[in-house]
PDB file of C-alpha atoms in Angstrom:
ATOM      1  CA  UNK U1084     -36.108 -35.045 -62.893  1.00 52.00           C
ATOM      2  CA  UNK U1085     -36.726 -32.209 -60.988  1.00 55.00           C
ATOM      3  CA  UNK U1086     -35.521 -33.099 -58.107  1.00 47.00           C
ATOM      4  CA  UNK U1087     -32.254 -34.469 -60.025  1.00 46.00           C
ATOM      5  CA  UNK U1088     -32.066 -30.659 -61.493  1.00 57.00           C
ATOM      6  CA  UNK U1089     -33.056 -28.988 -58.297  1.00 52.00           C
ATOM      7  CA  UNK U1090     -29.536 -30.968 -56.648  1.00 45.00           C
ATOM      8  CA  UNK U1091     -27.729 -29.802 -59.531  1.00 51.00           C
ATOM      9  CA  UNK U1092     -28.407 -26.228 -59.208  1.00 55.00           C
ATOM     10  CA  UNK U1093     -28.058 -26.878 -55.199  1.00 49.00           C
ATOM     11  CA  UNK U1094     -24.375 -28.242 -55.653  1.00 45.00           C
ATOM     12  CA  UNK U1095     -23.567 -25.581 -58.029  1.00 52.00           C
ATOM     13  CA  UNK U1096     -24.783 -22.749 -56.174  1.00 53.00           C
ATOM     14  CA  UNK U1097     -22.342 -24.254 -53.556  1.00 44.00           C
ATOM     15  CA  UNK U1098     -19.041 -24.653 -55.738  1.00 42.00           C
ATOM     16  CA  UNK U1099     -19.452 -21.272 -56.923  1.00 51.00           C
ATOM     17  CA  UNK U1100     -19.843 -19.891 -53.578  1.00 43.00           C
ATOM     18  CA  UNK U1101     -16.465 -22.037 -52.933  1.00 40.00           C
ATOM     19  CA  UNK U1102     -14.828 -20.513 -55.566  1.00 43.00           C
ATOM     20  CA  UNK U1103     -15.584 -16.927 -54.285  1.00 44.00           C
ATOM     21  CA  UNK U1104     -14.729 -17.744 -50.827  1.00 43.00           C
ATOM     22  CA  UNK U1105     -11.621 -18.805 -51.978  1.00 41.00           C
ATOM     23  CA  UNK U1106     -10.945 -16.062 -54.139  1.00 44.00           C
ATOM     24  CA  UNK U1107     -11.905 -13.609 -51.477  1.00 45.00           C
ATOM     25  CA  UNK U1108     -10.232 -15.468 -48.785  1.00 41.00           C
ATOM     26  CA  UNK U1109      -6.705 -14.756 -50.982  1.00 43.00           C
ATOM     27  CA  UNK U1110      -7.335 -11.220 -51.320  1.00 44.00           C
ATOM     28  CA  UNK U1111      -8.158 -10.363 -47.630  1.00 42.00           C
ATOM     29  CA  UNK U1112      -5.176 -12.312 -45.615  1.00 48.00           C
ATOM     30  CA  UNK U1113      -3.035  -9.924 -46.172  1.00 52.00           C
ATOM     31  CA  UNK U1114      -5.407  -7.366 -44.878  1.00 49.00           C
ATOM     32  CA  UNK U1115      -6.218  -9.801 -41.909  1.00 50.00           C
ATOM     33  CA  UNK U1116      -2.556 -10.439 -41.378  1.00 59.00           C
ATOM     34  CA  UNK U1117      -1.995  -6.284 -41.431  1.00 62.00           C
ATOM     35  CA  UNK U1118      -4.411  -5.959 -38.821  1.00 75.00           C
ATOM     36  CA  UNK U1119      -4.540  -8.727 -36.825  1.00 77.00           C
ATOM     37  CA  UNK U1120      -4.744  -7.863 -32.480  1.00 87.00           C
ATOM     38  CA  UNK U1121      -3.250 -10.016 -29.635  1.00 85.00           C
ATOM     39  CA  UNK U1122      -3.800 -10.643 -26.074  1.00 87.00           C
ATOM     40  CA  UNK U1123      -6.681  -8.350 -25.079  1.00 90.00           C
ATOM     41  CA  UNK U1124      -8.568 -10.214 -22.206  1.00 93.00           C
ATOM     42  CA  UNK U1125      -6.713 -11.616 -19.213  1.00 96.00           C
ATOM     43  CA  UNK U1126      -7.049 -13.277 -16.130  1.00 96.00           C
ATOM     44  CA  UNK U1127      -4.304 -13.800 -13.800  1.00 96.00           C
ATOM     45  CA  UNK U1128      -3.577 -15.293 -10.373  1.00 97.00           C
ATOM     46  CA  UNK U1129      -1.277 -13.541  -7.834  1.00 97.00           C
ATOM     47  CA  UNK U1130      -0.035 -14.250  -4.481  1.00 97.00           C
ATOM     48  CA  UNK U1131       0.575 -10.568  -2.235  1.00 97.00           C
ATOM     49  CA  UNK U1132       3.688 -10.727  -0.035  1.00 97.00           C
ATOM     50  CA  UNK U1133       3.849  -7.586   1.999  1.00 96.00           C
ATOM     51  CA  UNK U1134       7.078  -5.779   2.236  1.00 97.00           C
ATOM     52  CA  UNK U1135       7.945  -3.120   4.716  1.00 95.00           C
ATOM     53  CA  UNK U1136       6.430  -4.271   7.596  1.00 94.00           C
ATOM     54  CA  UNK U1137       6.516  -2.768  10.906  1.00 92.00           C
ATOM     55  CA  UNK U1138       8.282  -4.842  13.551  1.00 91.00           C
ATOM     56  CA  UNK U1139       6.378  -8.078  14.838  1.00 91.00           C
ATOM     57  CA  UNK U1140       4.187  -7.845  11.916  1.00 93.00           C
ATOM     58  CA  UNK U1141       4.001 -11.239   9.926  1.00 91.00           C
ATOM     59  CA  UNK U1142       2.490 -12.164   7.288  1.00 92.00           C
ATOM     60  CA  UNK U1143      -0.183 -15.441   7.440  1.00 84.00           C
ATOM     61  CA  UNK U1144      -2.608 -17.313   5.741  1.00 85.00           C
ATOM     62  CA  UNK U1145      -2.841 -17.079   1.661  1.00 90.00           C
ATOM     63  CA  UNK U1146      -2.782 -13.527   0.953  1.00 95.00           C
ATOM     64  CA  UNK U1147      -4.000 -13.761  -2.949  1.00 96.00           C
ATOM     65  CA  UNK U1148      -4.990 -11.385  -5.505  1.00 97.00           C
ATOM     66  CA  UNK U1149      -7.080 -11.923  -8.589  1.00 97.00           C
ATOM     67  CA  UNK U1150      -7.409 -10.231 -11.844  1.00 97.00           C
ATOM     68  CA  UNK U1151      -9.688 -10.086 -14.912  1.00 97.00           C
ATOM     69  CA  UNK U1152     -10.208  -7.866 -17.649  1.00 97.00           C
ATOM     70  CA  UNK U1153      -9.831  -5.716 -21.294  1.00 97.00           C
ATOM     71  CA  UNK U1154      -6.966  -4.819 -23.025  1.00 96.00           C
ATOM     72  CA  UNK U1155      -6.794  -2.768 -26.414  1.00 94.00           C
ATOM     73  CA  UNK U1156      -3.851  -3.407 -27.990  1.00 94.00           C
ATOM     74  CA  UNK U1157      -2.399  -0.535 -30.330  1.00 93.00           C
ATOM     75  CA  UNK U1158       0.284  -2.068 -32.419  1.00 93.00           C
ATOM     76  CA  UNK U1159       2.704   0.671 -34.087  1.00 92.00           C
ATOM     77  CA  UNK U1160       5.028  -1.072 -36.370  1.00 91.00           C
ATOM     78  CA  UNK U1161       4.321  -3.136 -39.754  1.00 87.00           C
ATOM     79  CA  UNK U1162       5.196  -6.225 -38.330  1.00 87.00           C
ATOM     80  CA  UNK U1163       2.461  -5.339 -35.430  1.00 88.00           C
ATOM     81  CA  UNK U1164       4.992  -7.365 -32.555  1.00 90.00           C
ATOM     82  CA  UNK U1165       5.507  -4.276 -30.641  1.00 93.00           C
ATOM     83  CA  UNK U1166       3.378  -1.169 -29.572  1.00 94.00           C
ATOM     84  CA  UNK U1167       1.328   0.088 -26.501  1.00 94.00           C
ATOM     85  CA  UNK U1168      -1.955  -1.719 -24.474  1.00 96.00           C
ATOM     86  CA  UNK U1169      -4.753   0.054 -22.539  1.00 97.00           C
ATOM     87  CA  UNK U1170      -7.729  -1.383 -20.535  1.00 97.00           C
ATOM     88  CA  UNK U1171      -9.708  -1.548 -18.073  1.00 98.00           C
ATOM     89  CA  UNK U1172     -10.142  -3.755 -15.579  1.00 98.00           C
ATOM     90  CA  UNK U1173     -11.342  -5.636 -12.017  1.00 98.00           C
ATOM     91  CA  UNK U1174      -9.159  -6.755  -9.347  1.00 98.00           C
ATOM     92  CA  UNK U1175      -9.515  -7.844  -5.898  1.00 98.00           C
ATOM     93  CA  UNK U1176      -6.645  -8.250  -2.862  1.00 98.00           C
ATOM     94  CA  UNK U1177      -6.243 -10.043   0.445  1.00 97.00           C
ATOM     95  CA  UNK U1178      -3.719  -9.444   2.735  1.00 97.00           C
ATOM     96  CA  UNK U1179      -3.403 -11.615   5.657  1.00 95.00           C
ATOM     97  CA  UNK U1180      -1.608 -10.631   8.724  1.00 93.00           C
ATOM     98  CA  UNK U1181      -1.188 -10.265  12.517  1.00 90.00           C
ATOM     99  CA  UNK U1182      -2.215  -6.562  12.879  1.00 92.00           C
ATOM    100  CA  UNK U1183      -5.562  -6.283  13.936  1.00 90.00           C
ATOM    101  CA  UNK U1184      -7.664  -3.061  12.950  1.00 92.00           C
ATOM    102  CA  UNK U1185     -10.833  -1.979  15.404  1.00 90.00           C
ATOM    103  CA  UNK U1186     -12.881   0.561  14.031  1.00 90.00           C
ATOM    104  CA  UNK U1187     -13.682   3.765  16.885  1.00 88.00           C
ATOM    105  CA  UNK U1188     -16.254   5.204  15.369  1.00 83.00           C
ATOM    106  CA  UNK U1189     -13.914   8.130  14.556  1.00 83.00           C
ATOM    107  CA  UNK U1190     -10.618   6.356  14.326  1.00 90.00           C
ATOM    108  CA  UNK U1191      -9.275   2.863  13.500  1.00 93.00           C
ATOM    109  CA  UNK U1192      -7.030   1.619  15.872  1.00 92.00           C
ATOM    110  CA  UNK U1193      -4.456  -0.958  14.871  1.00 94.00           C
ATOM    111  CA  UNK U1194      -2.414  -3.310  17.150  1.00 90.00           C
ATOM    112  CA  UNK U1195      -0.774  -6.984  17.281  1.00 89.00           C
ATOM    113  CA  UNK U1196      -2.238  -9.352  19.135  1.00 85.00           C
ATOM    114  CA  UNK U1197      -1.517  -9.962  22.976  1.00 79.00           C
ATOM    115  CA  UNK U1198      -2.266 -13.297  24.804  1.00 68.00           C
ATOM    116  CA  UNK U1199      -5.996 -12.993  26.067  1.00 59.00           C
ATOM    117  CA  UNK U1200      -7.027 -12.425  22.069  1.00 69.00           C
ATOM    118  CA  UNK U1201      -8.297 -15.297  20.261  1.00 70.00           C
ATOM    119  CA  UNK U1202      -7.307 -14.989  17.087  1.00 75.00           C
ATOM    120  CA  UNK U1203      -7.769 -17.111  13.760  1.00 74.00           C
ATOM    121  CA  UNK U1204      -6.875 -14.398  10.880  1.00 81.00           C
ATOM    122  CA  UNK U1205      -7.391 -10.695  10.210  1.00 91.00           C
ATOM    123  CA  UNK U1206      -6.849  -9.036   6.811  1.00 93.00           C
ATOM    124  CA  UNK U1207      -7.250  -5.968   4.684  1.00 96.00           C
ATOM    125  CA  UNK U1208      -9.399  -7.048   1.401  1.00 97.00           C
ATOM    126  CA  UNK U1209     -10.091  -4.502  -1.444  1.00 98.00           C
ATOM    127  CA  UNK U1210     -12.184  -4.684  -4.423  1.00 98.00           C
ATOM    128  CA  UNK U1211     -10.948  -2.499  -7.465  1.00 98.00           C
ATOM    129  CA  UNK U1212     -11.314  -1.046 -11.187  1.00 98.00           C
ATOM    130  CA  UNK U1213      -7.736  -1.183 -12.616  1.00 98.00           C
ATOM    131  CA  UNK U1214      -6.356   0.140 -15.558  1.00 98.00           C
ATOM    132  CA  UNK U1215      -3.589  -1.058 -16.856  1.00 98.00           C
ATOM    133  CA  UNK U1216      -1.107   0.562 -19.780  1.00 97.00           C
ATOM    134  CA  UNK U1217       2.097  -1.429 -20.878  1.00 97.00           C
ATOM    135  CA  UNK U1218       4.629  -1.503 -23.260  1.00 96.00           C
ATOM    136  CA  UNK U1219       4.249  -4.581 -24.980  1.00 96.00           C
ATOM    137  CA  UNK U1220       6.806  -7.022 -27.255  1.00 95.00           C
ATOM    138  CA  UNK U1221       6.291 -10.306 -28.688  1.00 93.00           C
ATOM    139  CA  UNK U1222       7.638 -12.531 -31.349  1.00 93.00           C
ATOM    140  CA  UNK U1223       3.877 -13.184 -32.642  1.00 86.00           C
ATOM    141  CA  UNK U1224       2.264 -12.854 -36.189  1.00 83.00           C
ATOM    142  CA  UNK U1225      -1.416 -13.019 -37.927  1.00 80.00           C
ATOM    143  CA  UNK U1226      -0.924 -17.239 -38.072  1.00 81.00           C
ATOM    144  CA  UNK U1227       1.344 -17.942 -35.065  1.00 76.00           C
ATOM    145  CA  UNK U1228      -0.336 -18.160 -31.642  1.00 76.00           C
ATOM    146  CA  UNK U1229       2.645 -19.563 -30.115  1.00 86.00           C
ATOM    147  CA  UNK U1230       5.115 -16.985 -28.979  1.00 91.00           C
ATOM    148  CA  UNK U1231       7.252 -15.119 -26.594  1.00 94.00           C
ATOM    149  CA  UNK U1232       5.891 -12.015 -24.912  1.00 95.00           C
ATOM    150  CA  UNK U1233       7.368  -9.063 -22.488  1.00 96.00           C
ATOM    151  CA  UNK U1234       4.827  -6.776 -21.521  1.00 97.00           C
ATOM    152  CA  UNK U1235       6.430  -4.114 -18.880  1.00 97.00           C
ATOM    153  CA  UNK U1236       3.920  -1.004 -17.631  1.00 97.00           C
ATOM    154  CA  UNK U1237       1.921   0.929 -15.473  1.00 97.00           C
ATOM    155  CA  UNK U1238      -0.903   0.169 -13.368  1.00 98.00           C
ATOM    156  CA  UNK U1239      -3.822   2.574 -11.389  1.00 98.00           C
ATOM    157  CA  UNK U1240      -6.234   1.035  -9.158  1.00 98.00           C
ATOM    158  CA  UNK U1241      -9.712   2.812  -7.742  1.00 98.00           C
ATOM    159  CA  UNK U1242     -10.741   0.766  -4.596  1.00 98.00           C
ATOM    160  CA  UNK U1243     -14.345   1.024  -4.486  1.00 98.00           C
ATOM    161  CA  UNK U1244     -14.368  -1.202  -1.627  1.00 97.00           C
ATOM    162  CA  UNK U1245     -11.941  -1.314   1.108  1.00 97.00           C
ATOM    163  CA  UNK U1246     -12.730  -3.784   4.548  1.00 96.00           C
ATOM    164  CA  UNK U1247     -10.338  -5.172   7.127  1.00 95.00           C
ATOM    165  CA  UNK U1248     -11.321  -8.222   9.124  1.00 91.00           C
ATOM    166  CA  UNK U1249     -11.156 -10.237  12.085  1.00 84.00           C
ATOM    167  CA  UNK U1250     -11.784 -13.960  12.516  1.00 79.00           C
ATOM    168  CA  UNK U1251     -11.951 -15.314  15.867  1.00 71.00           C
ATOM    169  CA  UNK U1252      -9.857 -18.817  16.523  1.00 69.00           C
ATOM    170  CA  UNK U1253     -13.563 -20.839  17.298  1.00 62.00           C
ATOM    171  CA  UNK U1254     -15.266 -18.732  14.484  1.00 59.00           C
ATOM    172  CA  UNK U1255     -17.646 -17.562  16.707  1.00 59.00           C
ATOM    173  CA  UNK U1256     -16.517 -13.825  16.208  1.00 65.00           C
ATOM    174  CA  UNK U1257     -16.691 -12.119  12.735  1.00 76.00           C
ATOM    175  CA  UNK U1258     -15.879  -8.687  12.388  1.00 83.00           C
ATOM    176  CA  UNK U1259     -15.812  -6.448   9.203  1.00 91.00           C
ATOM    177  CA  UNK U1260     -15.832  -3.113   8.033  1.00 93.00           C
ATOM    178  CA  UNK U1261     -15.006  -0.576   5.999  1.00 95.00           C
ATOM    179  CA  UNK U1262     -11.889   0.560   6.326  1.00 95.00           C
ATOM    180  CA  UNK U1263     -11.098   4.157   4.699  1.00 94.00           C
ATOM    181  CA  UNK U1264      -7.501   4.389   6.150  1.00 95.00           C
ATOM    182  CA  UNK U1265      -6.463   1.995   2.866  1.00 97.00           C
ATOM    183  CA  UNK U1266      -5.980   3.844  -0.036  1.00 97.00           C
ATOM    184  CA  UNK U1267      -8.248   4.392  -2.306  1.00 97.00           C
ATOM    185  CA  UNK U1268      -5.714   5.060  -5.268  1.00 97.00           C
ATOM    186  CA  UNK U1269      -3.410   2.436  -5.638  1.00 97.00           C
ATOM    187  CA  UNK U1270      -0.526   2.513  -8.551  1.00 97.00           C
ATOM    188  CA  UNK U1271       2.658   0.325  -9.571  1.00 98.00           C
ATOM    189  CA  UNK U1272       4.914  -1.375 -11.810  1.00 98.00           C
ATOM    190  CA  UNK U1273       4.358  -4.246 -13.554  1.00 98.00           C
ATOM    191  CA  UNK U1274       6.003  -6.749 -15.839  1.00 97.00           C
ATOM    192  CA  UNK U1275       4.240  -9.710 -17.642  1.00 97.00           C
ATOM    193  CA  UNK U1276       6.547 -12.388 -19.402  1.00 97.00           C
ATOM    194  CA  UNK U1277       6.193 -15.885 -20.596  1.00 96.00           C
ATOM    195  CA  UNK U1278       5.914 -18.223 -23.580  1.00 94.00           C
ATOM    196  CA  UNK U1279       1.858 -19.488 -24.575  1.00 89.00           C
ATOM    197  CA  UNK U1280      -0.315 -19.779 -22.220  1.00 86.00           C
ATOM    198  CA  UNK U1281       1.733 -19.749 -19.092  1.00 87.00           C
ATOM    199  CA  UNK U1282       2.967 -16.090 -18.136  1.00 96.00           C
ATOM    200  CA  UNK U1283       4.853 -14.594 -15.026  1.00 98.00           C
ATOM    201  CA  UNK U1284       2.971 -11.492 -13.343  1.00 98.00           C
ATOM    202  CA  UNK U1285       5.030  -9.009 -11.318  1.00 98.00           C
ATOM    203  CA  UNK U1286       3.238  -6.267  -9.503  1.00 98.00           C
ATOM    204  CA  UNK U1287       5.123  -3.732  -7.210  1.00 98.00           C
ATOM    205  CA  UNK U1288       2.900  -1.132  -5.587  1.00 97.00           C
ATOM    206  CA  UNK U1289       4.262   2.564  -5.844  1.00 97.00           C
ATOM    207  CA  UNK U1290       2.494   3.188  -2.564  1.00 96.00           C
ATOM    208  CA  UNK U1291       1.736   2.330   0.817  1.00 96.00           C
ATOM    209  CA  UNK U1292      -1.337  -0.334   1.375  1.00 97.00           C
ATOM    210  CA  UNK U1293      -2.054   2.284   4.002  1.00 96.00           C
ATOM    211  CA  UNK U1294      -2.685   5.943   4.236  1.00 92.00           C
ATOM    212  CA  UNK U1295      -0.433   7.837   6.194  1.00 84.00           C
ATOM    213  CA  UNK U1296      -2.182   8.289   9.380  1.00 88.00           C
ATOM    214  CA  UNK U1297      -2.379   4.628   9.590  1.00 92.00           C
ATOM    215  CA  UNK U1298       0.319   4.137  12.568  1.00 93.00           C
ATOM    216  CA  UNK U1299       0.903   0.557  14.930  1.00 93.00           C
ATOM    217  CA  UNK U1300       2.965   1.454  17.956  1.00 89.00           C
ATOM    218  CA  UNK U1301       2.814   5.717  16.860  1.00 89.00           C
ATOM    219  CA  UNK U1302       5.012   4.538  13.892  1.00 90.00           C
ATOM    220  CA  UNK U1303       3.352   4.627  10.144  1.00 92.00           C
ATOM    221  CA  UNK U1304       2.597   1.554   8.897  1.00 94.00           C
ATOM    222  CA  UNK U1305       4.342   1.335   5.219  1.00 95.00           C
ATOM    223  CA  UNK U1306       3.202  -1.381   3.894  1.00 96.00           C
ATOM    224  CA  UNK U1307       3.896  -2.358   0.243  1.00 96.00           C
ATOM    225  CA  UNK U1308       2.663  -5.101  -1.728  1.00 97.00           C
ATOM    226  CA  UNK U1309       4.702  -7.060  -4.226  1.00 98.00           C
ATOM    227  CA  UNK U1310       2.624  -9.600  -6.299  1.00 98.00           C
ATOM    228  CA  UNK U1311       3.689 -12.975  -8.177  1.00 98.00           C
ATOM    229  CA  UNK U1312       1.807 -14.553  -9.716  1.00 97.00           C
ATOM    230  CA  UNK U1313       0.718 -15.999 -13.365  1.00 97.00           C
ATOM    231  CA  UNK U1314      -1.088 -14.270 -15.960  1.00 96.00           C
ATOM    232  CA  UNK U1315      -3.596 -15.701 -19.488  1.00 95.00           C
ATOM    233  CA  UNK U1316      -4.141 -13.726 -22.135  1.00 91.00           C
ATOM    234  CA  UNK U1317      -6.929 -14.603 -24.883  1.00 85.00           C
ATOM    235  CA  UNK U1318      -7.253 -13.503 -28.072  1.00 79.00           C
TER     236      UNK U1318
END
């Protein structure tokens, strides 16, 4: 019997505890759906084509660029599908070319290859703290997570660590070092779009890859990225 009466009180206990849940959970969606966030941590995938370069530069390999991080989103309407995002967040670049950088001691010196150099890939590779700040639309609400987005901003970049490299054709030979000539402030445009889970990234750098002393044949090199690539955003 008291075991029968211990059940009873057990199953009780658990429909009233039902009943509250229920009655709460009707009383706080519309709070929920009045307050609800989207699309504050991403990771994307980008390839780097380099625009502006100086004559008989090409471009090889798979320059790539990846990107992870937090976004708060700031909602400022009632329906909460448009307002204003700010993070934080870590990126790194490589950019594959033809122009090789040696490092002087006091200068970097940059050239193209000539015949008696045996060369398998050189690149400029950068390690960064971004922080991004769009303006963001999107046909979501507190119960949908399917939906159309257009996020269109701003983005800074600190390099905290800037290399170029050189990879002889055996692999015998492999150079690196830091390499203050890139900049260590990078900034652009960008523009995220795209339905779900798949979304187009578009990143066009503001400014050279290069500082200004940076020269190949006494001319400046200008070099701009442009990035495209795809972009996930979770929760």
């Amino acid at each position: 019997m008291r075991i029968i009466r211990a059940v009873i009180i057990i199953i009780s206990c658990f429909l009233s505890f039902l009943k509250v849940q229920s009655q709460d959970s009707t009383e706080v969606e519309p709070i929920v759906a009045s307050r609800y966030l989207e699309d504050q941590f991403y990771a994307g995938l980008a390839y780097n084509v380099l625009l502006n370069k100086p004559e008989g530069v090409i471009q090889r390999n798979l320059s790539y660029g990846l990107q992870l991080g937090f976004i708060k989103d700031i909602p400022i309407n009632t329906k909460r599908n448009f307002g204003f995002g700010l993070g934080v967040g870590y990126g790194t670049n490589s950019y594959y070319s033809n122009i090789i950088a040696e490092d002087l001691g006091s200068d970097i010196n940059y050239r193209l290859p000539i015949a008696a150099d045996s060369l398998n890939r050189t690149k400029f590779e950068t390690h960064a703290v971004e922080f991004p700040f769009e303006l963001r639309w999107r046909t979501s609400n507190a119960t949908d997570y399917k939906f159309w987005r257009i996020y269109g901003g701003v983005k800074a970049a600190y390099l905290f660590s800037r290399k170029s490299k050189f990879i002889s054709e055996n692999k015998n030979s492999n150079i690196s070092f830091q390499n203050n000539d890139i900049s260590q402030w990078q900034y652009g445009l960008t523009l995220n779009f795209g339905y779900n889970t798949w979304n187009v990234h578009l990143y066009y750098s503001l400014n050279p890859l290069l500082e200004n002393n940076a020269t190949l044949n006494n001319e400046a090199i200008e070099i701009q990225p442009l990035r495209v690539g795809v972009i996930f955003y979770i929760l």
